[in-house]
CSV table of C-alpha atoms and ligand atoms in Angstrom, one decimal:
chain,number,residue,atom,x,y,z
A,28,UNK,CA,0.0,0.0,0.0
A,29,UNK,CA,1.4,3.4,-0.9
A,30,UNK,CA,1.1,6.3,1.5
A,31,UNK,CA,1.4,9.8,0.0
A,32,UNK,CA,1.4,13.2,1.7
A,33,UNK,CA,2.7,15.4,-1.0
A,34,UNK,CA,0.3,17.0,-3.5
A,35,UNK,CA,3.0,16.9,-6.2
A,36,UNK,CA,3.7,13.2,-5.7
A,37,UNK,CA,0.0,12.4,-5.8
A,38,UNK,CA,-0.4,14.3,-9.0
A,39,UNK,CA,2.6,12.6,-10.6
A,40,UNK,CA,1.4,9.1,-9.5
A,41,UNK,CA,-2.1,9.8,-10.8
A,42,UNK,CA,-0.7,10.9,-14.2
A,43,UNK,CA,1.5,7.8,-14.4
A,44,UNK,CA,-1.4,5.5,-13.5
A,45,UNK,CA,-3.6,7.0,-16.2
A,46,UNK,CA,-0.7,6.9,-18.8
A,47,UNK,CA,-0.2,3.2,-18.1
A,48,UNK,CA,-3.9,2.6,-18.8
A,49,UNK,CA,-5.0,2.0,-15.2
A,50,UNK,CA,-8.4,3.4,-14.1
A,51,UNK,CA,-8.5,5.3,-10.8
A,52,UNK,CA,-11.2,5.2,-8.2
A,53,UNK,CA,-11.4,7.9,-5.5
A,54,UNK,CA,-12.9,7.6,-2.0
A,55,UNK,CA,-12.6,10.9,-0.1
A,56,UNK,CA,-12.9,10.6,3.7
A,57,UNK,CA,-12.1,12.4,6.9
A,58,UNK,CA,-10.6,9.3,8.5
A,59,UNK,CA,-11.7,7.5,11.7
A,60,UNK,CA,-12.8,4.9,9.3
A,61,UNK,CA,-15.6,2.4,9.9
A,62,UNK,CA,-17.3,-0.3,7.9
A,63,UNK,CA,-19.3,2.4,6.0
A,64,UNK,CA,-16.1,3.9,4.6
A,65,UNK,CA,-14.6,0.5,3.9
A,66,UNK,CA,-17.7,-0.4,1.9
A,67,UNK,CA,-17.1,2.6,-0.4
A,68,UNK,CA,-13.4,1.5,-0.9
A,69,UNK,CA,-14.5,-2.0,-1.7
A,70,UNK,CA,-17.0,-0.8,-4.2
A,71,UNK,CA,-14.4,1.4,-5.9
A,72,UNK,CA,-12.0,-1.5,-5.9
A,73,UNK,CA,-14.5,-3.7,-7.8
A,74,UNK,CA,-14.9,-1.1,-10.5
A,75,UNK,CA,-11.4,0.4,-11.0
A,76,UNK,CA,-7.7,-0.7,-11.1
A,77,UNK,CA,-6.3,1.6,-8.4
A,78,UNK,CA,-8.2,3.1,-5.5
A,79,UNK,CA,-7.0,6.2,-3.9
A,80,UNK,CA,-8.5,6.7,-0.4
A,81,UNK,CA,-8.0,10.3,0.9
A,82,UNK,CA,-7.9,11.1,4.6
A,83,UNK,CA,-8.2,14.8,5.2
A,84,UNK,CA,-10.1,16.5,8.0
A,85,UNK,CA,-11.2,19.5,6.0
A,86,UNK,CA,-11.2,22.6,8.2
A,87,UNK,CA,-13.2,24.6,5.5
A,88,UNK,CA,-16.3,22.6,6.0
A,89,UNK,CA,-16.6,23.1,9.8
A,90,UNK,CA,-18.5,26.1,11.1
A,91,UNK,CA,-17.8,28.1,14.2
A,92,UNK,CA,-18.5,26.0,17.3
A,93,UNK,CA,-18.5,22.8,15.3
A,94,UNK,CA,-16.3,19.9,16.3
A,95,UNK,CA,-13.2,20.4,14.2
A,96,UNK,CA,-10.8,20.4,17.2
A,97,UNK,CA,-12.5,17.3,18.7
A,98,UNK,CA,-12.8,15.5,15.4
A,99,UNK,CA,-11.4,12.0,16.1
A,100,UNK,CA,-8.1,11.1,14.4
A,101,UNK,CA,-6.8,7.5,14.1
A,102,UNK,CA,-4.2,7.5,11.3
A,103,UNK,CA,-2.6,4.2,12.4
A,104,UNK,CA,-5.9,2.4,12.7
A,105,UNK,CA,-7.2,3.8,9.4
A,106,UNK,CA,-4.2,2.7,7.5
A,107,UNK,CA,-4.5,-0.8,8.9
A,108,UNK,CA,-8.1,-1.0,7.9
A,109,UNK,CA,-7.5,0.2,4.4
A,110,UNK,CA,-4.6,-2.3,4.0
A,111,UNK,CA,-6.8,-5.1,5.3
A,112,UNK,CA,-9.3,-4.7,2.5
A,113,UNK,CA,-6.6,-4.2,-0.2
A,114,UNK,CA,-6.7,-0.5,-0.7
A,115,UNK,CA,-3.8,0.5,-2.8
A,116,UNK,CA,-3.1,4.2,-2.3
A,117,UNK,CA,-3.8,6.5,0.6
A,118,UNK,CA,-3.4,10.3,0.2
A,119,UNK,CA,-3.1,12.3,3.4
A,120,UNK,CA,-2.4,15.9,2.4
A,121,UNK,CA,-1.5,18.5,5.0
A,122,UNK,CA,-4.0,21.3,5.7
A,123,UNK,CA,-1.3,24.0,5.0
A,124,UNK,CA,-0.6,22.6,1.6
A,125,UNK,CA,-4.3,22.4,0.7
A,126,UNK,CA,-5.1,25.9,2.0
A,127,UNK,CA,-2.2,28.2,1.6
A,128,UNK,CA,-2.2,31.6,3.5
A,129,UNK,CA,-3.3,33.2,0.3
A,130,UNK,CA,-6.1,30.8,-0.5
A,131,UNK,CA,-9.1,32.6,-2.0
A,132,UNK,CA,-10.7,30.4,-4.6
A,133,UNK,CA,-14.0,28.6,-3.7
A,134,UNK,CA,-16.3,26.3,-5.5
A,135,UNK,CA,-19.9,26.9,-4.7
A,136,UNK,CA,-23.1,25.0,-5.8
A,137,UNK,CA,-26.0,27.3,-5.5
A,138,UNK,CA,-29.6,26.3,-5.0
A,139,UNK,CA,-29.0,22.7,-3.7
A,140,UNK,CA,-27.0,24.0,-0.8
A,141,UNK,CA,-29.6,26.5,0.5
A,142,UNK,CA,-31.7,23.8,2.2
A,143,UNK,CA,-31.5,21.0,4.8
A,144,UNK,CA,-27.9,20.8,6.1
A,145,UNK,CA,-27.0,23.9,4.1
A,146,UNK,CA,-29.5,25.9,6.2
A,147,UNK,CA,-28.3,24.4,9.5
A,148,UNK,CA,-24.6,24.7,8.6
A,149,UNK,CA,-23.8,27.8,6.5
A,150,UNK,CA,-20.6,27.6,4.5
A,151,UNK,CA,-20.4,23.9,5.1
A,152,UNK,CA,-21.0,22.8,1.5
A,153,UNK,CA,-18.7,25.5,0.1
A,154,UNK,CA,-16.0,23.8,2.1
A,155,UNK,CA,-17.0,20.4,0.9
A,156,UNK,CA,-17.3,21.3,-2.8
A,157,UNK,CA,-14.0,23.1,-2.8
A,158,UNK,CA,-12.0,20.3,-1.2
A,159,UNK,CA,-13.6,17.7,-3.4
A,160,UNK,CA,-12.9,19.7,-6.5
A,161,UNK,CA,-9.2,20.0,-5.4
A,162,UNK,CA,-9.1,16.3,-4.8
A,163,UNK,CA,-10.5,15.6,-8.2
A,164,UNK,CA,-7.9,17.9,-9.8
A,165,UNK,CA,-5.0,16.3,-7.8
A,166,UNK,CA,-6.1,12.6,-8.3
A,167,UNK,CA,-7.9,12.7,-11.6
A,168,UNK,CA,-10.2,9.8,-10.9
A,169,UNK,CA,-12.3,7.9,-13.4
A,170,UNK,CA,-14.8,7.0,-10.7
A,171,UNK,CA,-15.7,8.4,-7.3
A,172,UNK,CA,-17.8,6.8,-4.5
A,173,UNK,CA,-19.8,8.8,-1.9
A,174,UNK,CA,-22.2,7.5,0.7
A,175,UNK,CA,-25.9,8.0,0.7
A,176,UNK,CA,-25.6,8.5,4.5
A,177,UNK,CA,-24.7,12.1,3.6
A,178,UNK,CA,-27.4,12.3,1.0
A,179,UNK,CA,-27.4,16.0,0.3
A,180,UNK,CA,-23.6,16.1,0.1
A,181,UNK,CA,-23.8,13.3,-2.6
A,182,UNK,CA,-26.4,15.2,-4.6
A,183,UNK,CA,-24.5,18.5,-4.3
A,184,UNK,CA,-21.2,16.9,-5.4
A,185,UNK,CA,-22.9,15.1,-8.3
A,186,UNK,CA,-24.2,18.5,-9.5
A,187,UNK,CA,-20.7,20.0,-9.2
A,188,UNK,CA,-19.2,17.1,-11.1
A,189,UNK,CA,-21.7,17.6,-13.9
A,190,UNK,CA,-21.6,21.4,-13.9
A,191,UNK,CA,-17.8,21.6,-14.0
A,192,UNK,CA,-17.5,18.9,-16.6
A,193,UNK,CA,-15.4,16.4,-14.7
A,194,UNK,CA,-15.2,13.1,-16.7
A,195,UNK,CA,-15.9,11.1,-13.6
A,196,UNK,CA,-18.5,8.3,-13.0
A,197,UNK,CA,-20.3,9.2,-9.8
A,198,UNK,CA,-21.5,6.4,-7.6
A,199,UNK,CA,-23.7,6.8,-4.5
A,200,UNK,CA,-23.4,3.8,-2.2
A,201,UNK,CA,-25.9,2.6,0.4
A,202,UNK,CA,-25.7,3.4,4.1
A,203,UNK,CA,-24.0,0.8,6.2
A,204,UNK,CA,-25.7,0.4,9.6
A,205,UNK,CA,-25.0,-1.1,13.0
A,206,UNK,CA,-27.0,-4.2,13.9
A,207,UNK,CA,-29.7,-2.2,15.6
A,208,UNK,CA,-30.0,0.1,12.6
A,209,UNK,CA,-27.9,3.1,13.7
A,210,UNK,CA,-26.1,4.5,10.6
A,211,UNK,CA,-22.4,4.1,11.1
A,212,UNK,CA,-20.7,7.4,11.8
A,213,UNK,CA,-17.5,8.6,13.5
A,214,UNK,CA,-19.7,10.7,15.8
A,215,UNK,CA,-21.3,7.5,17.3
A,216,UNK,CA,-18.3,7.1,19.5
A,217,UNK,CA,-19.4,10.2,21.4
A,218,UNK,CA,-22.3,8.3,23.0
A,219,UNK,CA,-21.8,6.8,26.4
A,220,UNK,CA,-22.9,3.1,26.7
A,221,UNK,CA,-26.1,4.3,28.5
A,222,UNK,CA,-26.9,6.7,25.7
A,223,UNK,CA,-26.0,4.6,22.7
A,224,UNK,CA,-29.2,2.4,22.6
A,225,UNK,CA,-31.3,5.6,22.2
A,226,UNK,CA,-29.2,6.8,19.2
A,227,UNK,CA,-31.4,4.5,17.0
A,228,UNK,CA,-34.3,7.0,17.4
A,229,UNK,CA,-33.6,8.4,13.9
A,230,UNK,CA,-33.6,5.0,12.3
A,231,UNK,CA,-36.8,4.1,14.1
A,232,UNK,CA,-38.4,7.3,12.9
A,233,UNK,CA,-37.4,6.6,9.3
A,234,UNK,CA,-38.8,3.0,9.5
A,235,UNK,CA,-42.0,4.5,10.8
A,236,UNK,CA,-42.2,6.7,7.7
A,237,UNK,CA,-41.7,3.7,5.5
A,238,UNK,CA,-44.4,1.6,7.3
A,239,UNK,CA,-46.9,4.5,7.1
A,240,UNK,CA,-46.4,4.8,3.3
A,241,UNK,CA,-46.9,1.1,3.0
A,242,UNK,CA,-50.2,1.6,4.8
A,243,UNK,CA,-51.1,4.2,2.2
A,244,UNK,CA,-50.6,7.2,4.5
A,245,UNK,CA,-49.0,9.9,2.3
A,246,UNK,CA,-49.5,13.2,4.1
A,247,UNK,CA,-46.1,14.6,4.9
A,248,UNK,CA,-47.2,16.4,7.9
A,249,UNK,CA,-49.0,13.4,9.5
A,250,UNK,CA,-45.9,11.3,8.9
A,251,UNK,CA,-43.5,13.9,10.2
A,252,UNK,CA,-45.6,14.3,13.4
A,253,UNK,CA,-45.4,10.5,14.0
A,254,UNK,CA,-41.7,10.5,13.3
A,255,UNK,CA,-41.2,13.3,15.9
A,256,UNK,CA,-43.2,11.3,18.4
A,257,UNK,CA,-41.1,8.2,17.8
A,258,UNK,CA,-37.9,10.2,18.3
A,259,UNK,CA,-39.2,11.8,21.5
A,260,UNK,CA,-40.4,8.4,22.9
A,261,UNK,CA,-37.0,6.7,22.2
A,262,UNK,CA,-34.8,9.5,23.5
A,263,UNK,CA,-36.1,12.2,25.8
A,264,UNK,CA,-32.8,14.1,25.4
A,265,UNK,CA,-33.3,14.7,21.7
A,266,UNK,CA,-34.1,17.7,19.6
A,267,UNK,CA,-35.2,17.4,16.0
A,268,UNK,CA,-33.6,19.9,13.6
A,269,UNK,CA,-35.5,19.0,10.5
A,270,UNK,CA,-37.5,16.2,8.9
A,271,UNK,CA,-37.8,16.6,5.1
A,272,UNK,CA,-39.4,14.8,2.3
A,273,UNK,CA,-37.6,15.5,-1.0
A,274,UNK,CA,-37.2,14.4,-4.6
A,275,UNK,CA,-34.0,12.5,-4.9
A,276,UNK,CA,-31.7,14.7,-7.0
A,277,UNK,CA,-33.5,18.1,-7.1
A,278,UNK,CA,-34.0,18.1,-3.3
A,279,UNK,CA,-37.3,19.7,-4.0
A,280,UNK,CA,-39.8,19.2,-1.1
A,281,UNK,CA,-42.8,17.0,-2.0
A,282,UNK,CA,-46.3,17.4,-0.7
A,283,UNK,CA,-47.1,13.7,-0.8
A,284,UNK,CA,-44.8,11.0,0.4
A,285,UNK,CA,-44.6,8.1,-2.1
A,286,UNK,CA,-42.1,5.6,-3.3
A,287,UNK,CA,-38.8,7.0,-4.5
A,288,UNK,CA,-39.0,10.1,-2.3
A,289,UNK,CA,-36.2,10.5,0.3
A,290,UNK,CA,-37.0,11.3,3.9
A,291,UNK,CA,-34.2,12.9,5.8
A,292,UNK,CA,-33.9,13.7,9.4
A,293,UNK,CA,-31.4,15.6,11.5
A,294,UNK,CA,-31.5,15.7,15.3
A,295,UNK,CA,-29.4,16.3,18.3
A,296,UNK,CA,-29.3,13.1,20.4
A,297,UNK,CA,-27.7,13.5,23.9
A,298,UNK,CA,-26.0,16.6,22.4
A,299,UNK,CA,-24.6,14.7,19.4
A,300,UNK,CA,-25.9,15.9,16.0
A,301,UNK,CA,-26.9,13.0,13.8
A,302,UNK,CA,-28.3,12.8,10.3
A,303,UNK,CA,-29.9,9.9,8.5
A,304,UNK,CA,-32.2,9.3,5.5
A,305,UNK,CA,-34.1,6.6,3.7
A,306,UNK,CA,-35.5,6.2,0.3
A,307,UNK,CA,-39.2,5.4,0.6
B,23,AMP,P1,-16.7,11.3,6.2
B,23,AMP,O1,-15.4,10.7,6.6
B,23,AMP,O2,-17.7,11.3,7.3
B,23,AMP,O3,-16.5,12.6,5.5
B,23,AMP,O4,-17.3,10.3,5.1
B,23,AMP,C1,-16.6,9.9,4.0
B,23,AMP,C2,-17.5,9.2,3.0
B,23,AMP,O5,-18.1,8.0,3.7
B,23,AMP,C3,-18.7,10.0,2.6
B,23,AMP,O6,-19.0,9.7,1.2
B,23,AMP,C4,-19.9,9.5,3.5
B,23,AMP,O7,-21.1,9.7,2.9
B,23,AMP,C5,-19.5,8.0,3.6
B,23,AMP,N1,-20.1,7.4,4.7
B,23,AMP,C6,-20.1,7.8,6.0
B,23,AMP,N2,-20.8,7.0,6.8
B,23,AMP,C7,-21.3,6.0,6.0
B,23,AMP,C8,-22.1,4.9,6.2
B,23,AMP,N3,-22.6,4.6,7.4
B,23,AMP,N4,-22.4,4.1,5.2
B,23,AMP,C9,-21.9,4.4,3.9
B,23,AMP,N5,-21.1,5.4,3.7
B,23,AMP,C10,-20.8,6.3,4.7
């Protein structure tokens, strides 16, 4: 497995791989890898010759008061995990190299970032699209894999890929969950053992939505109210940020919930902000 920290070296290797006819898969991450991340690497491996996993905790996508300083780091553990599933290349750039003192060029997707997470976290997506565009330019992938866990992020990045004309196949991979349904996330380690069982409240709410649709209830308000009740009943120390029913790629809100619609939920659970979603 190759470990690369220099942007120049990464660019050179990417060019060499392409010149020798090898296809490149890219999986951008912020490290603290879990089975969800590994499933993306595995998917990229099955579709390309060389997979580049990037590990970079991107300061530009954290707002004030968000958890940049406390973001969990586990470089050694991450590298062992990537190696264990046969990941070939790991790119770990330094923040100073990515964002020089003079840095002043940003990539911004407009409408899609004004809703859901974009409303709750201003400037978050500008940070995400900028770093991913830079990673595209440095690694020149043929294919990239993102998780549906961060559904809006995937939709925004797909839009950016199309709008900027990157010749990259864009794959959105399903959410990997713990046994009890909790979507895997590096934030889950913030729960104490007592709190952890209650973290499934988002998943239970999403399942409730799915069941209601099956029973032919399609009123978004009725379903949202029931979802809120499920979250409250599962975790008294929770606060729902939003529940939204949207068309998959446009993120347009729908009036009636039906098959193919995505329901997303964001909530603070014992002080930990979680997001999850499900296609109905
Ligand atoms: P992060 O390290 O949180 O920035 O995530 C890196 C990539 O992993 C993103 O494309 C995420 O959507 C994806 N990801 C995070 N959690 C999961 C999960 N539980 N299942 C599948 N993909 C995930």
